[in-house]
Amino acid sequence: MMTARWIYELTSCHPRAASKKCKPPMSLHPIKALDHVIDEYADYLRTEFRAKDPTLRAALEAELDAPGFLAQEPFYQAHRPFKNGRAWRELPIEAKLAGVMEERSKSKAAYLHQAEAIAELLSPTPRPVVVTTGTGSGKTEAFLLPVIENAWQDAARFNKSGLTAILVYPMNALANDQEMRIKQYLEETGWAGVIRVAKYDRGTSQTEREQLRKSPPHILLTNYMMLEYLLVRPADREDIFANHRCRFLILDEVHTYRGTLGSNIALLVRRLKVHLARARQEWRANVPDEDRARRYPTMIPVGTSATIKTVAEEGLSREEMIRQRDVAVQQFFATLTGVVPETIRVLGEELQEVQIPAEATYPARPGSVDVHEVEIGNVQAVRQSLCRLAGLPADTPIDQAARRYRLLWDLNRWLTSRPMSTS
């Protein structure tokens, strides 16, 4: 229930734990937190740029106090209740991996876009996929689970080193985070000694590069600059790609690849395709027909992106908005990767419908309370303020007050639909 989650975050104590000892962590007031950051930044600028001339100093102060000079107005969005899809154990992944996901997600089911991406990428004839969903939607798992599952199946069938997936990130920090996550999955499934994952960046030592040449990993994480180096350094180019079974090319955060950078990435992807087709294949060059698709897979590009909106959505039906979004994403990703636009499957987010309780109403005469002064880390203070706003008795339990105060439900509905400012 969305409002229950909101109250949970507001009070830092889940309602189900109310009867237990619960020490709420420090709560964060988003508006006050932003004001604090802006004030700190303004103080820094005043200290860094001390003007002796009174006129110049006054001009600086005037600009610092001007609305929108240091930061644009903030936009807020509520937690988005994504629709559930198939159960983890119904997806084409190993039971161990499904069990890990149940534990990690605290849910028996994947989100709908996760389930559809996993099923598509692990199908006998997968299509290119772009997952374009909001923050906290599990985009990473939508491609990471197929990558891990494919590597596991390859290791079980061939027991041979060699690339099965290349993951390209725009920043090293993202690659570092993903490397840790993959290794955690491998540890939790017991596959750490079976599937090898490695990172290739500026910090990769000569010794590590030599090891990569001798025994290429199943999963390689890199960035576009270092992928360029991999394709031009003769030793790396010849040995790291040798005997590959590369099924997936993952391009994370593809919306960052625009303009000149996007053109460079598009050319890089095409060079990679050509090199993979020409790479040395001296191990099990002739395989039975039933193994051929796995020994020589067609590389499938996969992209992730933040939520994409069309240029003009006013007056459009939901179906037309989705159609325009899909076409825009297909054209962009096709230009980036060289695949046929119509073959690209675009997966956006689907939100659950939150039913507003019949008893949720606006009070005829709401109580007067300055919500800016409420200490949101104090559960009792929040409850009392909510009761006053809703025009309810002061001893009304917080969950009942939240359920009956219509403004909370409407705010939740507005803020899940799109980010909004306070103005």
mmCIF file of C-alpha atoms in Angstrom, residues 16-289:
data_model
loop_
_atom_site.group_PDB
_atom_site.id
_atom_site.type_symbol
_atom_site.label_atom_id
_atom_site.label_comp_id
_atom_site.label_asym_id
_atom_site.label_seq_id
_atom_site.Cartn_x
_atom_site.Cartn_y
_atom_site.Cartn_z
ATOM 1 C CA ARG A 16 4.167 -4.162 11.390
ATOM 2 C CA ALA A 17 7.074 -3.484 13.749
ATOM 3 C CA ALA A 18 5.082 -1.124 15.940
ATOM 4 C CA SER A 19 4.735 -3.674 18.736
ATOM 5 C CA LYS A 20 8.446 -4.453 18.646
ATOM 6 C CA LYS A 21 11.372 -2.383 19.785
ATOM 7 C CA CYS A 22 12.058 -0.055 16.898
ATOM 8 C CA LYS A 23 14.755 2.566 16.903
ATOM 9 C CA PRO A 24 13.934 4.924 14.021
ATOM 10 C CA PRO A 25 16.943 6.072 12.029
ATOM 11 C CA MET A 26 17.470 9.724 11.227
ATOM 12 C CA SER A 27 14.656 10.968 9.000
ATOM 13 C CA LEU A 28 15.217 13.258 6.067
ATOM 14 C CA HIS A 29 13.010 16.250 5.322
ATOM 15 C CA PRO A 30 13.547 16.633 1.552
ATOM 16 C CA ILE A 31 12.660 20.328 1.310
ATOM 17 C CA LYS A 32 14.745 21.319 4.335
ATOM 18 C CA ALA A 33 17.613 19.129 3.146
ATOM 19 C CA LEU A 34 17.660 20.882 -0.213
ATOM 20 C CA ASP A 35 17.521 24.305 1.420
ATOM 21 C CA HIS A 36 20.455 23.310 3.622
ATOM 22 C CA VAL A 37 22.553 22.199 0.625
ATOM 23 C CA ILE A 38 21.842 25.443 -1.231
ATOM 24 C CA ASP A 39 22.679 27.538 1.844
ATOM 25 C CA GLU A 40 25.954 25.638 2.292
ATOM 26 C CA TYR A 41 26.840 26.200 -1.354
ATOM 27 C CA ALA A 42 26.052 29.914 -1.089
ATOM 28 C CA ASP A 43 28.257 30.205 2.018
ATOM 29 C CA TYR A 44 31.071 28.476 0.140
ATOM 30 C CA LEU A 45 30.796 30.946 -2.748
ATOM 31 C CA ARG A 46 30.775 33.898 -0.374
ATOM 32 C CA THR A 47 33.947 32.573 1.243
ATOM 33 C CA GLU A 48 35.686 31.624 -1.991
ATOM 34 C CA PHE A 49 34.884 34.868 -3.823
ATOM 35 C CA ARG A 50 35.377 37.578 -1.229
ATOM 36 C CA ALA A 51 34.964 40.956 -2.847
ATOM 37 C CA LYS A 52 36.458 44.000 -1.169
ATOM 38 C CA ASP A 53 34.496 46.400 -3.322
ATOM 39 C CA PRO A 54 31.089 47.036 -1.657
ATOM 40 C CA THR A 55 29.282 47.359 -4.977
ATOM 41 C CA LEU A 56 30.682 44.093 -6.295
ATOM 42 C CA ARG A 57 29.965 42.352 -3.000
ATOM 43 C CA ALA A 58 26.365 43.616 -3.029
ATOM 44 C CA ALA A 59 25.946 42.419 -6.622
ATOM 45 C CA LEU A 60 27.187 38.961 -5.654
ATOM 46 C CA GLU A 61 24.795 38.813 -2.705
ATOM 47 C CA ALA A 62 21.908 39.866 -4.929
ATOM 48 C CA GLU A 63 22.661 37.104 -7.432
ATOM 49 C CA LEU A 64 23.080 34.478 -4.721
ATOM 50 C CA ASP A 65 19.670 35.402 -3.301
ATOM 51 C CA ALA A 66 17.977 35.416 -6.704
ATOM 52 C CA PRO A 67 15.575 32.470 -7.228
ATOM 53 C CA GLY A 68 16.985 29.781 -9.488
ATOM 54 C CA PHE A 69 20.527 31.207 -9.572
ATOM 55 C CA LEU A 70 22.269 28.431 -7.634
ATOM 56 C CA ALA A 71 19.784 25.657 -8.345
ATOM 57 C CA GLN A 72 16.660 25.093 -10.340
ATOM 58 C CA GLU A 73 13.439 24.436 -8.490
ATOM 59 C CA PRO A 74 13.281 20.930 -6.988
ATOM 60 C CA PHE A 75 10.990 18.229 -8.324
ATOM 61 C CA TYR A 76 9.680 15.395 -6.177
ATOM 62 C CA GLN A 77 8.348 11.960 -6.993
ATOM 63 C CA ALA A 78 6.806 9.302 -4.770
ATOM 64 C CA HIS A 79 7.851 5.651 -4.697
ATOM 65 C CA ARG A 80 6.380 4.046 -7.775
ATOM 66 C CA PRO A 81 4.450 0.769 -7.307
ATOM 67 C CA PHE A 82 5.566 -1.228 -10.341
ATOM 68 C CA LYS A 83 3.357 -4.043 -11.572
ATOM 69 C CA ASN A 84 4.419 -7.584 -10.807
ATOM 70 C CA GLY A 85 5.075 -10.093 -13.551
ATOM 71 C CA ARG A 86 5.841 -13.803 -13.432
ATOM 72 C CA ALA A 87 7.320 -15.448 -10.370
ATOM 73 C CA TRP A 88 11.106 -15.632 -10.277
ATOM 74 C CA ARG A 89 10.890 -19.441 -10.299
ATOM 75 C CA GLU A 90 8.716 -19.389 -13.423
ATOM 76 C CA LEU A 91 11.338 -17.494 -15.421
ATOM 77 C CA PRO A 92 13.970 -19.334 -17.512
ATOM 78 C CA ILE A 93 16.690 -19.008 -14.865
ATOM 79 C CA GLU A 94 18.226 -21.617 -12.573
ATOM 80 C CA ALA A 95 16.409 -22.312 -9.305
ATOM 81 C CA LYS A 96 19.446 -21.121 -7.317
ATOM 82 C CA LEU A 97 19.371 -17.757 -9.064
ATOM 83 C CA ALA A 98 15.607 -17.485 -8.625
ATOM 84 C CA GLY A 99 16.011 -18.183 -4.914
ATOM 85 C CA VAL A 100 18.637 -15.456 -4.612
ATOM 86 C CA MET A 101 16.258 -12.997 -6.263
ATOM 87 C CA GLU A 102 13.390 -13.962 -3.972
ATOM 88 C CA GLU A 103 15.600 -13.242 -0.983
ATOM 89 C CA ARG A 104 17.043 -10.026 -2.366
ATOM 90 C CA SER A 105 13.781 -8.564 -3.637
ATOM 91 C CA LYS A 106 11.703 -9.841 -0.698
ATOM 92 C CA SER A 107 9.165 -10.909 -3.297
ATOM 93 C CA LYS A 108 8.204 -14.139 -5.050
ATOM 94 C CA ALA A 109 7.605 -12.234 -8.287
ATOM 95 C CA ALA A 110 9.691 -10.016 -10.544
ATOM 96 C CA TYR A 111 8.439 -6.681 -11.765
ATOM 97 C CA LEU A 112 6.630 -6.980 -15.090
ATOM 98 C CA HIS A 113 9.379 -5.266 -17.117
ATOM 99 C CA GLN A 114 12.031 -7.442 -15.431
ATOM 100 C CA ALA A 115 10.135 -10.638 -16.172
ATOM 101 C CA GLU A 116 9.543 -9.720 -19.811
ATOM 102 C CA ALA A 117 13.166 -8.671 -20.377
ATOM 103 C CA ILE A 118 14.524 -11.876 -18.817
ATOM 104 C CA ALA A 119 12.134 -14.087 -20.767
ATOM 105 C CA GLU A 120 12.943 -12.284 -24.023
ATOM 106 C CA LEU A 121 16.725 -12.359 -23.629
ATOM 107 C CA LEU A 122 16.781 -16.032 -22.635
ATOM 108 C CA SER A 123 14.413 -17.148 -25.381
ATOM 109 C CA PRO A 124 15.734 -19.298 -28.273
ATOM 110 C CA THR A 125 15.619 -16.278 -30.626
ATOM 111 C CA PRO A 126 16.080 -13.171 -28.458
ATOM 112 C CA ARG A 127 15.527 -9.698 -29.821
ATOM 113 C CA PRO A 128 17.448 -6.544 -28.903
ATOM 114 C CA VAL A 129 15.925 -5.002 -25.772
ATOM 115 C CA VAL A 130 15.860 -1.526 -24.259
ATOM 116 C CA VAL A 131 14.537 -1.213 -20.711
ATOM 117 C CA THR A 132 13.421 2.342 -20.020
ATOM 118 C CA THR A 133 12.036 2.584 -16.502
ATOM 119 C CA GLY A 134 12.445 4.873 -13.514
ATOM 120 C CA THR A 135 14.809 4.844 -10.574
ATOM 121 C CA GLY A 136 14.447 1.871 -8.253
ATOM 122 C CA SER A 137 12.765 -0.282 -10.898
ATOM 123 C CA GLY A 138 15.431 -2.992 -11.055
ATOM 124 C CA LYS A 139 16.702 -2.237 -14.555
ATOM 125 C CA THR A 140 20.024 -3.849 -13.675
ATOM 126 C CA GLU A 141 18.462 -7.236 -12.901
ATOM 127 C CA ALA A 142 16.570 -7.103 -16.202
ATOM 128 C CA PHE A 143 19.856 -7.645 -18.066
ATOM 129 C CA LEU A 144 22.153 -8.975 -15.340
ATOM 130 C CA LEU A 145 20.177 -12.165 -14.695
ATOM 131 C CA PRO A 146 20.145 -13.171 -18.387
ATOM 132 C CA VAL A 147 23.884 -12.415 -18.561
ATOM 133 C CA ILE A 148 24.614 -14.598 -15.514
ATOM 134 C CA GLU A 149 22.238 -17.371 -16.599
ATOM 135 C CA ASN A 150 23.746 -17.452 -20.088
ATOM 136 C CA ALA A 151 27.267 -17.601 -18.635
ATOM 137 C CA TRP A 152 26.202 -20.446 -16.340
ATOM 138 C CA GLN A 153 24.731 -22.431 -19.223
ATOM 139 C CA ASP A 154 27.862 -21.806 -21.294
ATOM 140 C CA ALA A 155 30.134 -22.924 -18.446
ATOM 141 C CA ALA A 156 28.052 -26.047 -17.853
ATOM 142 C CA ARG A 157 28.090 -26.967 -21.538
ATOM 143 C CA PHE A 158 31.623 -26.037 -22.606
ATOM 144 C CA ASN A 159 33.724 -25.597 -19.430
ATOM 145 C CA LYS A 160 35.930 -23.196 -21.394
ATOM 146 C CA SER A 161 37.097 -19.643 -20.763
ATOM 147 C CA GLY A 162 35.802 -17.061 -23.232
ATOM 148 C CA LEU A 163 33.596 -14.004 -23.414
ATOM 149 C CA THR A 164 29.849 -14.562 -23.227
ATOM 150 C CA ALA A 165 28.887 -10.946 -22.470
ATOM 151 C CA ILE A 166 30.448 -7.476 -22.588
ATOM 152 C CA LEU A 167 28.994 -4.843 -20.285
ATOM 153 C CA VAL A 168 29.803 -1.227 -21.180
ATOM 154 C CA TYR A 169 29.280 1.577 -18.684
ATOM 155 C CA PRO A 170 29.692 5.325 -19.126
ATOM 156 C CA MET A 171 31.561 5.657 -15.817
ATOM 157 C CA ASN A 172 33.989 3.480 -13.888
ATOM 158 C CA ALA A 173 31.952 3.949 -10.710
ATOM 159 C CA LEU A 174 29.016 2.140 -12.321
ATOM 160 C CA ALA A 175 31.269 -0.679 -13.512
ATOM 161 C CA ASN A 176 32.749 -1.041 -10.023
ATOM 162 C CA ASP A 177 29.289 -1.263 -8.501
ATOM 163 C CA GLN A 178 28.111 -3.822 -11.039
ATOM 164 C CA GLU A 179 31.216 -5.954 -10.601
ATOM 165 C CA MET A 180 30.520 -6.163 -6.886
ATOM 166 C CA ARG A 181 26.881 -7.045 -7.526
ATOM 167 C CA ILE A 182 27.709 -9.788 -10.006
ATOM 168 C CA LYS A 183 30.241 -11.314 -7.625
ATOM 169 C CA GLN A 184 27.641 -11.258 -4.843
ATOM 170 C CA TYR A 185 25.194 -13.139 -7.079
ATOM 171 C CA LEU A 186 27.864 -15.681 -7.948
ATOM 172 C CA GLU A 187 28.756 -16.182 -4.301
ATOM 173 C CA GLU A 188 25.122 -16.593 -3.275
ATOM 174 C CA THR A 189 24.413 -19.113 -6.043
ATOM 175 C CA GLY A 190 27.648 -21.031 -5.497
ATOM 176 C CA TRP A 191 28.869 -20.234 -9.016
ATOM 177 C CA ALA A 192 31.839 -18.074 -8.020
ATOM 178 C CA GLY A 193 34.325 -20.765 -9.057
ATOM 179 C CA VAL A 194 32.474 -21.574 -12.268
ATOM 180 C CA ILE A 195 31.720 -18.189 -13.852
ATOM 181 C CA ARG A 196 34.534 -15.680 -14.129
ATOM 182 C CA VAL A 197 33.923 -11.937 -14.198
ATOM 183 C CA ALA A 198 36.588 -9.300 -14.785
ATOM 184 C CA LYS A 199 36.862 -5.559 -15.257
ATOM 185 C CA TYR A 200 39.053 -3.812 -17.815
ATOM 186 C CA ASP A 201 39.762 -0.144 -17.124
ATOM 187 C CA ARG A 202 42.675 2.231 -16.589
ATOM 188 C CA GLY A 203 43.397 0.534 -13.285
ATOM 189 C CA THR A 204 43.921 -2.880 -14.886
ATOM 190 C CA SER A 205 47.570 -3.791 -14.380
ATOM 191 C CA GLN A 206 49.846 -5.368 -16.966
ATOM 192 C CA THR A 207 49.761 -8.611 -15.011
ATOM 193 C CA GLU A 208 45.957 -8.597 -14.990
ATOM 194 C CA ARG A 209 45.872 -7.905 -18.737
ATOM 195 C CA GLU A 210 48.164 -10.830 -19.371
ATOM 196 C CA GLN A 211 45.868 -13.042 -17.328
ATOM 197 C CA LEU A 212 42.861 -11.830 -19.328
ATOM 198 C CA ARG A 213 44.654 -12.810 -22.531
ATOM 199 C CA LYS A 214 45.530 -16.256 -21.232
ATOM 200 C CA SER A 215 42.078 -16.924 -19.832
ATOM 201 C CA PRO A 216 39.352 -14.492 -20.942
ATOM 202 C CA PRO A 217 36.458 -14.142 -18.462
ATOM 203 C CA HIS A 218 32.877 -15.089 -19.192
ATOM 204 C CA ILE A 219 31.670 -11.589 -18.281
ATOM 205 C CA LEU A 220 33.758 -8.504 -19.058
ATOM 206 C CA LEU A 221 32.938 -5.069 -17.636
ATOM 207 C CA THR A 222 34.507 -2.002 -19.203
ATOM 208 C CA ASN A 223 33.808 1.520 -20.456
ATOM 209 C CA TYR A 224 33.690 2.761 -24.021
ATOM 210 C CA MET A 225 37.179 4.285 -23.909
ATOM 211 C CA MET A 226 38.774 1.051 -22.726
ATOM 212 C CA LEU A 227 36.737 -1.014 -25.186
ATOM 213 C CA GLU A 228 38.355 1.154 -27.846
ATOM 214 C CA TYR A 229 41.768 0.215 -26.463
ATOM 215 C CA LEU A 230 40.814 -3.457 -26.504
ATOM 216 C CA LEU A 231 40.144 -3.199 -30.227
ATOM 217 C CA VAL A 232 43.400 -1.404 -31.095
ATOM 218 C CA ARG A 233 45.979 -3.087 -28.854
ATOM 219 C CA PRO A 234 47.060 -6.109 -30.931
ATOM 220 C CA ALA A 235 47.687 -8.536 -28.052
ATOM 221 C CA ASP A 236 44.445 -7.687 -26.287
ATOM 222 C CA ARG A 237 42.456 -7.650 -29.518
ATOM 223 C CA GLU A 238 43.681 -11.052 -30.631
ATOM 224 C CA ASP A 239 43.657 -12.963 -27.346
ATOM 225 C CA ILE A 240 40.870 -11.567 -25.159
ATOM 226 C CA PHE A 241 38.261 -12.095 -27.890
ATOM 227 C CA ALA A 242 39.607 -15.480 -28.985
ATOM 228 C CA ASN A 243 37.130 -18.380 -28.904
ATOM 229 C CA HIS A 244 34.401 -16.095 -27.616
ATOM 230 C CA ARG A 245 30.735 -17.041 -27.327
ATOM 231 C CA CYS A 246 29.592 -13.434 -26.899
ATOM 232 C CA ARG A 247 25.802 -13.324 -26.842
ATOM 233 C CA PHE A 248 25.151 -10.004 -25.101
ATOM 234 C CA LEU A 249 26.474 -6.454 -25.459
ATOM 235 C CA ILE A 250 25.041 -4.384 -22.605
ATOM 236 C CA LEU A 251 25.006 -0.595 -22.986
ATOM 237 C CA ASP A 252 23.977 0.869 -19.650
ATOM 238 C CA GLU A 253 22.589 4.419 -19.411
ATOM 239 C CA VAL A 254 22.287 4.726 -23.205
ATOM 240 C CA HIS A 255 20.586 8.120 -22.919
ATOM 241 C CA THR A 256 24.039 9.571 -22.132
ATOM 242 C CA TYR A 257 25.312 8.600 -25.584
ATOM 243 C CA ARG A 258 24.252 11.623 -27.603
ATOM 244 C CA GLY A 259 25.826 14.035 -30.055
ATOM 245 C CA THR A 260 29.479 13.440 -30.909
ATOM 246 C CA LEU A 261 29.835 10.844 -28.155
ATOM 247 C CA GLY A 262 26.835 8.953 -29.547
ATOM 248 C CA SER A 263 28.430 8.917 -33.001
ATOM 249 C CA ASN A 264 31.670 7.558 -31.554
ATOM 250 C CA ILE A 265 29.799 4.839 -29.644
ATOM 251 C CA ALA A 266 27.856 3.872 -32.782
ATOM 252 C CA LEU A 267 31.097 3.417 -34.721
ATOM 253 C CA LEU A 268 32.657 1.532 -31.807
ATOM 254 C CA VAL A 269 29.754 -0.929 -31.652
ATOM 255 C CA ARG A 270 30.036 -1.605 -35.382
ATOM 256 C CA ARG A 271 33.794 -2.189 -35.111
ATOM 257 C CA LEU A 272 33.182 -4.562 -32.222
ATOM 258 C CA LYS A 273 30.694 -6.545 -34.295
ATOM 259 C CA VAL A 274 33.146 -6.847 -37.161
ATOM 260 C CA HIS A 275 35.945 -7.945 -34.847
ATOM 261 C CA LEU A 276 33.780 -10.530 -33.089
ATOM 262 C CA ALA A 277 32.904 -12.007 -36.467
ATOM 263 C CA ARG A 278 36.600 -12.216 -37.382
ATOM 264 C CA ALA A 279 37.976 -13.228 -33.983
ATOM 265 C CA ARG A 280 40.120 -16.335 -33.729
ATOM 266 C CA GLN A 281 37.983 -19.456 -33.304
ATOM 267 C CA GLU A 282 40.358 -22.391 -32.999
ATOM 268 C CA TRP A 283 38.623 -24.315 -30.222
ATOM 269 C CA ARG A 284 35.769 -26.626 -31.184
ATOM 270 C CA ALA A 285 35.353 -24.895 -34.511
ATOM 271 C CA ASN A 286 33.093 -27.710 -35.691
ATOM 272 C CA VAL A 287 30.280 -28.479 -33.300
ATOM 273 C CA PRO A 288 27.048 -30.482 -33.572
ATOM 274 C CA ASP A 289 24.010 -28.590 -34.804
#
